[in-house]
Amino acid sequence: MLTWHLHRGEVPSGRIVTHLCGNARCVASDHLAALTANERGLLKLALNSRADQVTGCREFTGDLAEGYGVVWHGGRSWLAHRLSWTILRGRIPAGMLLDHLCRNRRCIEPTHLRVTDSGGNNRNVGKPTDERLAAIWDHAEGVEGILLMMG
Ligand SMILES: [Zn+2]
Ligand SMILES: [Zn+2]
């Protein structure tokens, strides 16, 4: 935080200085960015997941609950795939489920997810993925990717 103030001055309102590298003890000023809540959430997901080149799944590597990724964000606990969807696609309507088209509970790749009511949980398995969104999400690989993605 001190490093930020020395190099960049005031932090814009609504943003928090965050370590893009995920190392809280790092003092490299170019690893710090003033991020919005959504950007911090996406960064946390990117730092705690890895892409499976075979399946295309982005598997959460942090804590799991019943096979689903769990992440702390914005003062509460989230299921990681629901956080990923909420940030990249928007709010999940009340009463709706977020279904894994890939059947991999650890996957947080939004193109592998689908909002559904409980009755539709088994429909549309294997639906084609949205290539445009997949490309955006691919940019979330590592610190450089996050910076690119944020423009
Ligand atoms: Zn660093
Ligand atoms: Zn998947």
Tab-separated table of C-alpha atoms and ligand atoms in Angstrom, residues 52 55-59 100-113 129, ligand 2:
chain	number	residue	atom	x	y	z
A	52	ASP	CA	-7.487	-27.862	-18.430
A	55	THR	CA	-11.579	-30.380	-21.431
A	56	GLY	CA	-11.523	-26.570	-21.628
A	57	CYS	CA	-12.616	-26.474	-17.988
A	58	ARG	CA	-11.143	-23.813	-15.715
A	59	GLU	CA	-10.822	-25.774	-12.487
A	100	HIS	CA	-22.498	-27.214	-15.135
A	101	LEU	CA	-22.816	-28.260	-18.790
A	102	CYS	CA	-19.427	-30.004	-18.393
A	103	ARG	CA	-20.561	-31.882	-15.242
A	104	ASN	CA	-17.320	-30.775	-13.501
A	105	ARG	CA	-18.230	-29.118	-10.198
A	106	ARG	CA	-14.822	-27.461	-9.826
A	107	CYS	CA	-15.184	-25.714	-13.188
A	108	ILE	CA	-15.695	-21.911	-13.121
A	109	GLU	CA	-15.561	-21.409	-16.901
A	110	PRO	CA	-18.698	-19.355	-17.715
A	111	THR	CA	-19.079	-20.890	-21.160
A	112	HIS	CA	-19.485	-24.243	-19.373
A	113	LEU	CA	-22.284	-22.891	-17.186
A	129	THR	CA	-19.624	-22.637	-25.890
B	2	ZN	ZN	-16.042	-27.049	-17.429
